[in-house]
Tab-separated table of C-alpha atoms in Angstrom:
chain	number	residue	atom	x	y	z
A	130	SER	CA	0.000	0.000	0.000
A	131	ILE	CA	1.211	3.484	-0.871
A	132	VAL	CA	0.029	6.139	1.591
A	133	SER	CA	0.796	9.731	0.584
A	134	ILE	CA	0.875	12.463	3.217
A	135	PHE	CA	0.021	15.852	1.767
A	136	GLY	CA	-0.970	19.326	2.860
A	137	ALA	CA	-1.763	22.770	1.505
A	138	VAL	CA	0.675	24.617	3.770
A	139	ARG	CA	3.935	23.979	5.584
A	140	GLY	CA	4.405	23.949	9.326
A	141	ILE	CA	1.331	21.963	10.348
A	142	GLY	CA	3.050	18.707	11.322
A	143	ARG	CA	2.905	16.829	8.017
A	144	THR	CA	6.369	15.253	8.255
A	145	MET	CA	5.979	14.427	11.945
A	146	TYR	CA	2.698	12.686	11.139
A	147	ALA	CA	4.276	10.743	8.247
A	148	ALA	CA	7.157	9.613	10.448
A	149	ASN	CA	4.909	8.475	13.282
A	150	LEU	CA	2.584	6.679	10.866
A	151	ALA	CA	5.534	4.724	9.452
A	152	LEU	CA	6.851	3.917	12.927
A	153	SER	CA	3.429	2.794	14.156
A	154	LEU	CA	2.791	0.570	11.139
A	155	ARG	CA	6.149	-1.105	11.646
A	156	LYS	CA	5.562	-1.622	15.360
A	157	GLU	CA	1.986	-2.900	15.061
A	158	THR	CA	2.252	-5.036	11.911
A	159	ARG	CA	5.941	-6.038	11.889
A	160	LYS	CA	5.735	-5.689	8.106
A	161	GLU	CA	8.369	-4.005	5.956
A	162	VAL	CA	7.850	-0.227	5.943
A	163	ILE	CA	9.691	2.501	4.058
A	164	LEU	CA	9.286	6.235	4.632
A	165	VAL	CA	9.942	8.331	1.521
A	166	ASP	CA	10.876	11.997	1.900
A	167	ILE	CA	10.287	13.988	-1.292
A	168	SER	CA	11.477	17.557	-0.794
A	169	LYS	CA	13.959	20.115	-2.047
A	170	SER	CA	16.367	19.506	0.821
A	171	ALA	CA	15.590	15.776	1.137
A	172	ASN	CA	16.439	15.919	4.830
A	173	GLU	CA	13.115	16.758	6.499
A	174	VAL	CA	12.458	13.206	7.649
A	175	CYS	CA	16.010	12.755	8.929
A	176	LEU	CA	15.798	15.982	10.911
A	177	THR	CA	12.403	15.002	12.320
A	178	LEU	CA	13.749	11.641	13.452
A	179	GLY	CA	16.899	13.156	14.919
A	180	LEU	CA	19.185	11.332	12.488
A	181	GLY	CA	21.099	14.418	11.351
A	182	ALA	CA	21.087	15.907	7.892
A	183	ASN	CA	24.466	15.051	6.372
A	184	LEU	CA	24.829	12.697	3.429
A	185	THR	CA	26.721	10.103	5.472
A	186	ASN	CA	23.833	9.557	7.871
A	187	CYS	CA	21.051	10.249	5.380
A	188	PRO	CA	21.944	9.604	1.728
A	189	ARG	CA	19.850	11.361	-0.905
A	190	LEU	CA	18.630	10.361	-4.330
A	191	LYS	CA	18.194	13.113	-6.904
A	192	LEU	CA	14.979	12.717	-8.848
A	193	ASP	CA	16.510	14.345	-11.916
A	194	THR	CA	19.188	11.638	-12.162
A	195	PRO	CA	19.159	10.350	-15.759
A	196	PHE	CA	18.900	6.603	-16.295
A	197	LEU	CA	17.872	5.960	-12.705
A	198	GLU	CA	18.788	2.320	-12.154
A	199	ASP	CA	17.449	0.007	-9.459
A	200	SER	CA	20.918	-0.211	-7.923
A	201	PHE	CA	20.970	3.576	-7.391
A	202	ILE	CA	17.640	3.407	-5.590
A	203	LYS	CA	18.679	0.547	-3.320
A	204	ALA	CA	22.006	2.209	-2.511
A	205	ALA	CA	20.184	5.344	-1.323
A	206	ILE	CA	17.884	3.506	1.105
A	207	LEU	CA	18.754	4.075	4.757
A	208	LYS	CA	18.035	1.212	7.140
A	209	GLU	CA	17.170	2.635	10.564
A	210	PRO	CA	17.979	-0.134	13.085
A	211	SER	CA	16.318	1.394	16.152
A	212	SER	CA	12.858	1.469	14.616
A	213	GLY	CA	13.115	-1.153	11.894
A	214	ILE	CA	11.846	1.180	9.176
A	215	ASN	CA	13.746	2.130	6.050
A	216	ILE	CA	14.047	5.668	4.728
A	217	LEU	CA	14.503	6.988	1.196
A	218	ASN	CA	15.308	10.682	0.788
A	219	ILE	CA	14.519	12.045	-2.667
A	220	SER	CA	15.665	15.519	-3.674
A	221	HIS	CA	13.099	17.243	-5.878
A	222	GLU	CA	13.379	20.901	-6.827
A	223	SER	CA	12.394	21.064	-10.483
A	224	ALA	CA	8.884	21.301	-11.869
A	225	SER	CA	9.836	19.284	-14.951
A	226	SER	CA	7.242	16.646	-15.764
A	227	ALA	CA	10.045	14.435	-17.097
A	228	TYR	CA	10.944	13.458	-13.533
A	229	ALA	CA	7.472	12.057	-12.872
A	230	SER	CA	8.453	8.905	-14.763
A	231	ASN	CA	11.450	8.484	-12.449
A	232	LEU	CA	9.179	8.670	-9.416
A	233	ASN	CA	6.829	6.174	-11.029
A	234	ALA	CA	9.702	3.719	-11.385
A	235	ILE	CA	10.863	4.298	-7.800
A	236	LEU	CA	7.439	3.737	-6.251
A	237	THR	CA	6.815	0.687	-8.423
A	238	GLN	CA	10.053	-0.884	-7.215
A	239	LEU	CA	9.340	-0.045	-3.577
A	240	THR	CA	5.906	-1.681	-3.663
A	241	SER	CA	7.555	-4.956	-4.621
A	242	ASP	CA	9.861	-4.817	-1.589
A	243	TYR	CA	7.695	-3.201	1.106
A	244	ARG	CA	4.222	-3.784	2.518
A	245	TYR	CA	3.781	-0.089	3.307
A	246	VAL	CA	5.264	2.851	1.424
A	247	ILE	CA	4.667	6.130	3.278
A	248	VAL	CA	5.359	9.153	1.071
A	249	ASP	CA	5.857	12.591	2.632
A	250	LEU	CA	5.026	14.983	-0.215
A	251	PRO	CA	6.090	18.630	-0.535
A	252	THR	CA	3.479	21.393	-0.628
A	253	LEU	CA	3.660	21.629	-4.404
A	254	MET	CA	1.173	20.998	-7.176
A	255	ASP	CA	3.376	19.692	-9.977
A	256	GLU	CA	3.569	16.563	-12.103
A	257	VAL	CA	5.837	14.752	-9.648
A	258	VAL	CA	3.335	15.240	-6.820
A	259	PHE	CA	0.438	14.257	-9.064
A	260	GLU	CA	2.279	11.073	-10.064
A	261	ALA	CA	2.680	10.094	-6.420
A	262	LEU	CA	-0.970	10.832	-5.729
A	263	LYS	CA	-2.116	8.793	-8.725
A	264	GLN	CA	-0.164	5.782	-7.503
A	265	SER	CA	-1.351	6.114	-3.913
A	266	ASP	CA	-3.875	3.802	-2.304
A	267	ILE	CA	-4.651	6.414	0.348
A	268	ILE	CA	-4.032	10.163	0.606
A	269	ASN	CA	-3.887	11.711	4.070
A	270	ILE	CA	-4.300	15.494	3.952
A	271	ILE	CA	-3.013	17.228	7.079
A	272	THR	CA	-4.448	20.552	8.217
A	273	ASP	CA	-5.406	22.359	11.413
A	274	TYR	CA	-8.149	24.708	12.624
A	275	ASN	CA	-6.556	27.883	11.277
A	276	ILE	CA	-9.069	29.538	8.929
A	277	ASP	CA	-6.442	30.485	6.346
A	278	ASN	CA	-5.092	26.933	6.324
A	279	LEU	CA	-8.599	25.499	6.033
A	280	THR	CA	-9.262	27.813	3.086
A	281	GLN	CA	-6.151	26.550	1.306
A	282	THR	CA	-7.010	22.954	2.181
A	283	ASN	CA	-10.460	23.451	0.670
A	284	ALA	CA	-8.842	24.638	-2.561
A	285	LEU	CA	-6.379	21.738	-2.468
A	286	ILE	CA	-9.130	19.124	-2.191
A	287	SER	CA	-10.971	20.716	-5.123
A	288	GLN	CA	-7.799	20.611	-7.213
A	289	LEU	CA	-7.234	16.957	-6.399
A	290	PHE	CA	-10.636	16.012	-7.712
A	291	GLU	CA	-10.085	18.081	-10.855
A	292	LYS	CA	-6.525	17.012	-11.666
A	293	VAL	CA	-6.134	13.543	-10.197
A	294	ASN	CA	-9.743	12.334	-10.473
A	295	TYR	CA	-9.180	10.443	-7.248
A	296	PRO	CA	-11.908	8.354	-5.560
A	297	GLN	CA	-13.294	10.510	-2.766
A	298	GLU	CA	-13.360	7.719	-0.188
A	299	LYS	CA	-9.574	7.335	-0.412
A	300	ILE	CA	-8.828	10.940	0.588
A	301	LYS	CA	-8.678	11.245	4.381
A	302	VAL	CA	-8.535	14.665	6.061
A	303	ILE	CA	-6.606	14.635	9.344
A	304	ILE	CA	-7.007	17.608	11.698
A	305	ASN	CA	-3.986	18.444	13.829
A	306	GLU	CA	-5.167	20.234	16.955
A	307	ARG	CA	-2.886	22.914	18.325
A	308	LYS	CA	-2.975	23.793	21.979
A	309	GLU	CA	-2.925	27.519	21.229
A	310	THR	CA	-5.799	27.382	18.749
A	311	LYS	CA	-9.421	27.341	19.851
A	312	PRO	CA	-10.834	24.484	17.787
A	313	LEU	CA	-13.946	24.661	15.704
A	314	THR	CA	-16.410	21.808	15.888
A	315	HIS	CA	-16.144	18.943	13.428
A	316	GLN	CA	-19.388	20.087	11.862
A	317	GLU	CA	-18.029	23.597	11.345
A	318	VAL	CA	-14.787	22.353	9.805
A	319	SER	CA	-16.588	19.849	7.554
A	320	LYS	CA	-18.913	22.571	6.351
A	321	PHE	CA	-15.993	24.924	5.728
A	322	LEU	CA	-14.058	22.286	3.768
A	323	ASN	CA	-17.150	20.808	2.158
A	324	TYR	CA	-15.575	17.495	3.116
A	325	ASN	CA	-15.817	15.093	6.053
A	326	ILE	CA	-13.112	14.891	8.724
A	327	TYR	CA	-11.579	11.435	9.038
A	328	ALA	CA	-9.671	11.901	12.318
A	329	THR	CA	-8.121	14.396	14.714
A	330	LEU	CA	-4.764	14.327	16.485
A	331	PRO	CA	-5.428	16.095	19.800
A	332	VAL	CA	-1.910	15.953	21.277
A	333	PHE	CA	0.098	15.700	18.098
A	334	TRP	CA	1.459	19.225	17.975
A	335	GLU	CA	3.095	18.829	21.383
A	336	ALA	CA	5.236	15.967	20.024
A	337	ASP	CA	7.437	18.412	18.129
A	338	ASN	CA	8.678	20.089	21.310
A	339	LEU	CA	9.034	16.702	22.998
A	340	ASP	CA	11.275	15.417	20.213
A	341	LYS	CA	13.435	18.535	20.321
A	342	ARG	CA	14.019	18.057	24.052
A	343	ALA	CA	14.731	14.364	23.683
A	344	GLY	CA	16.860	14.791	20.565
A	345	LYS	CA	15.107	11.916	18.796
A	346	VAL	CA	11.781	10.182	18.405
A	347	ALA	CA	10.813	7.802	21.193
A	348	TRP	CA	10.206	4.748	19.053
A	349	ASP	CA	7.974	2.930	21.544
A	350	GLU	CA	5.607	5.789	22.314
C-alpha cells in the first residue's frame, strides 16, 4: 500500500505525522515499511527523526538523475535499526514533468519490496506530486483549525478532484489540533471544507517540542 501524506501549507506537522505513521505501522504489523521523503532539501524526515542531515547519515537520491537504475535506488535507502523502518530521501526541486516517470519507477520498485510505502510529499502541485498521488492507495491530507489553512485545504481538495480524479473515499482529512488554537467543531470544519473529517490528532502538535528536548523520536511511544 502506498500512503501519501500531503498538505496545503507547511508547518502543520505533516512530516511528523508521516514519520509516526511509518513507525506505528512497523511496530503494530511487523511488516516491511519505508518512509519516503520527497522535498527540495531531502532531509526533512532525517531531521524530524533526529538522524542528522548530512549525506553520510542520510543519503539522498536526486529525482533528476538520468537513467535511474534500481541499484541507485537501493544504494540510497537508509536502514534505521532502532525502529526497523527504512528511509529513502529524494531531492526534488524542479517542476519538470520528465521526472514524474522516475518517481513512477521508484514507487513501483518499492511496492515490490515493502508492505507499506509512506510518502511525505512537498506542498507543491506539480507533475511529480500528481504522479505520487495517482499511484497512492490512500491520501492523508493534514491541516489544522486555522481559517487560512482550512481555506487553502479546501482549494487543495478541489484541485485533487479536478486534476487527479481520485476516488473521494480514499482521501482522508486529518485535523492536527494545536494547543494555542481554539478548535472549531467537526461540523463547522466539515462545512468549511465541504468534506468530512476522518480523524483528529489532539496531542500531536506537542510531540514536536518533545522530540526537540529528547533529541530523537521515542520509538515505543
